[in-house]
Amino acid sequence: MGVRIGISVVIGVAMQREIRVAIELPDQVTWLPSEA
């Protein structure tokens, strides 16, 4: 069970990092809709 908790924590940190990057780098996010 300890391993499962560790994996969930790593996934949570990765998701927070992705959200943080999306907020800090809006330029890379805004050009995606224009391409589509």
Short mmCIF file of N, CA and C in Angstrom, two decimals:
data_model
loop_
_atom_site.label_atom_id
_atom_site.label_comp_id
_atom_site.label_asym_id
_atom_site.label_seq_id
_atom_site.Cartn_x
_atom_site.Cartn_y
_atom_site.Cartn_z
N MET A 1 0.84 -1.20 0.00
CA MET A 1 0.00 0.00 0.00
C MET A 1 0.87 1.25 0.00
N GLY A 2 2.02 1.16 0.66
CA GLY A 2 2.92 2.32 0.68
C GLY A 2 3.35 2.72 -0.73
N VAL A 3 3.58 1.70 -1.57
CA VAL A 3 4.01 2.01 -2.94
C VAL A 3 2.88 2.72 -3.69
N ARG A 4 1.66 2.27 -3.46
CA ARG A 4 0.51 2.87 -4.14
C ARG A 4 0.38 4.33 -3.74
N ILE A 5 0.54 4.61 -2.46
CA ILE A 5 0.44 6.00 -1.99
C ILE A 5 1.55 6.84 -2.64
N GLY A 6 2.75 6.30 -2.72
CA GLY A 6 3.87 7.04 -3.31
C GLY A 6 3.59 7.37 -4.77
N ILE A 7 3.01 6.42 -5.51
CA ILE A 7 2.71 6.66 -6.92
C ILE A 7 1.65 7.75 -7.05
N SER A 8 0.62 7.69 -6.20
CA SER A 8 -0.44 8.70 -6.27
C SER A 8 0.12 10.08 -5.96
N VAL A 9 1.07 10.14 -5.02
CA VAL A 9 1.67 11.44 -4.67
C VAL A 9 2.47 11.97 -5.86
N VAL A 10 3.23 11.10 -6.52
CA VAL A 10 4.03 11.53 -7.67
C VAL A 10 3.11 12.04 -8.78
N ILE A 11 2.00 11.33 -9.02
CA ILE A 11 1.06 11.76 -10.06
C ILE A 11 0.46 13.12 -9.69
N GLY A 12 0.11 13.30 -8.42
CA GLY A 12 -0.46 14.58 -7.98
C GLY A 12 0.53 15.71 -8.18
N VAL A 13 1.80 15.47 -7.84
CA VAL A 13 2.81 16.52 -8.02
C VAL A 13 2.99 16.83 -9.50
N ALA A 14 2.97 15.81 -10.34
CA ALA A 14 3.14 16.03 -11.78
C ALA A 14 1.98 16.86 -12.32
N MET A 15 0.75 16.57 -11.87
CA MET A 15 -0.41 17.33 -12.34
C MET A 15 -0.30 18.78 -11.89
N GLN A 16 0.12 19.00 -10.64
CA GLN A 16 0.27 20.37 -10.15
C GLN A 16 1.33 21.09 -10.97
N ARG A 17 2.40 20.38 -11.34
CA ARG A 17 3.47 21.00 -12.13
C ARG A 17 2.94 21.40 -13.50
N GLU A 18 2.14 20.54 -14.13
CA GLU A 18 1.58 20.86 -15.45
C GLU A 18 0.68 22.08 -15.35
N ILE A 19 -0.16 22.12 -14.31
CA ILE A 19 -1.07 23.28 -14.14
C ILE A 19 -0.24 24.54 -13.92
N ARG A 20 0.82 24.41 -13.11
CA ARG A 20 1.65 25.59 -12.82
C ARG A 20 2.32 26.08 -14.10
N VAL A 21 2.79 25.18 -14.93
CA VAL A 21 3.44 25.57 -16.19
C VAL A 21 2.42 26.25 -17.11
N ALA A 22 1.21 25.70 -17.15
CA ALA A 22 0.17 26.29 -18.01
C ALA A 22 -0.15 27.70 -17.57
N ILE A 23 -0.07 27.96 -16.26
CA ILE A 23 -0.38 29.31 -15.75
C ILE A 23 0.81 30.24 -16.00
N GLU A 24 2.02 29.72 -15.82
CA GLU A 24 3.21 30.57 -15.96
C GLU A 24 3.53 30.85 -17.43
N LEU A 25 3.20 29.91 -18.32
CA LEU A 25 3.52 30.09 -19.74
C LEU A 25 2.25 30.10 -20.57
N PRO A 26 1.45 31.17 -20.48
CA PRO A 26 0.19 31.22 -21.23
C PRO A 26 0.43 31.31 -22.74
N ASP A 27 1.58 31.83 -23.16
CA ASP A 27 1.85 31.96 -24.60
C ASP A 27 1.81 30.60 -25.28
N GLN A 28 2.42 29.58 -24.66
CA GLN A 28 2.44 28.26 -25.28
C GLN A 28 1.05 27.65 -25.31
N VAL A 29 0.16 28.08 -24.41
CA VAL A 29 -1.19 27.51 -24.37
C VAL A 29 -2.11 28.22 -25.35
N THR A 30 -1.90 29.52 -25.55
CA THR A 30 -2.82 30.30 -26.39
C THR A 30 -2.62 29.98 -27.88
N TRP A 31 -1.43 29.54 -28.28
CA TRP A 31 -1.23 29.31 -29.72
C TRP A 31 -1.81 27.97 -30.16
N LEU A 32 -2.21 27.12 -29.21
CA LEU A 32 -2.77 25.83 -29.58
C LEU A 32 -4.12 25.97 -30.30
N PRO A 33 -5.07 26.76 -29.77
CA PRO A 33 -6.37 26.89 -30.47
C PRO A 33 -6.21 27.54 -31.85
N SER A 34 -5.29 28.48 -31.99
CA SER A 34 -5.13 29.15 -33.29
C SER A 34 -4.64 28.16 -34.34
N GLU A 35 -3.81 27.19 -33.93
CA GLU A 35 -3.34 26.18 -34.88
C GLU A 35 -4.50 25.29 -35.33
N ALA A 36 -5.40 24.97 -34.39
CA ALA A 36 -6.53 24.09 -34.72
C ALA A 36 -7.58 24.90 -35.49
#
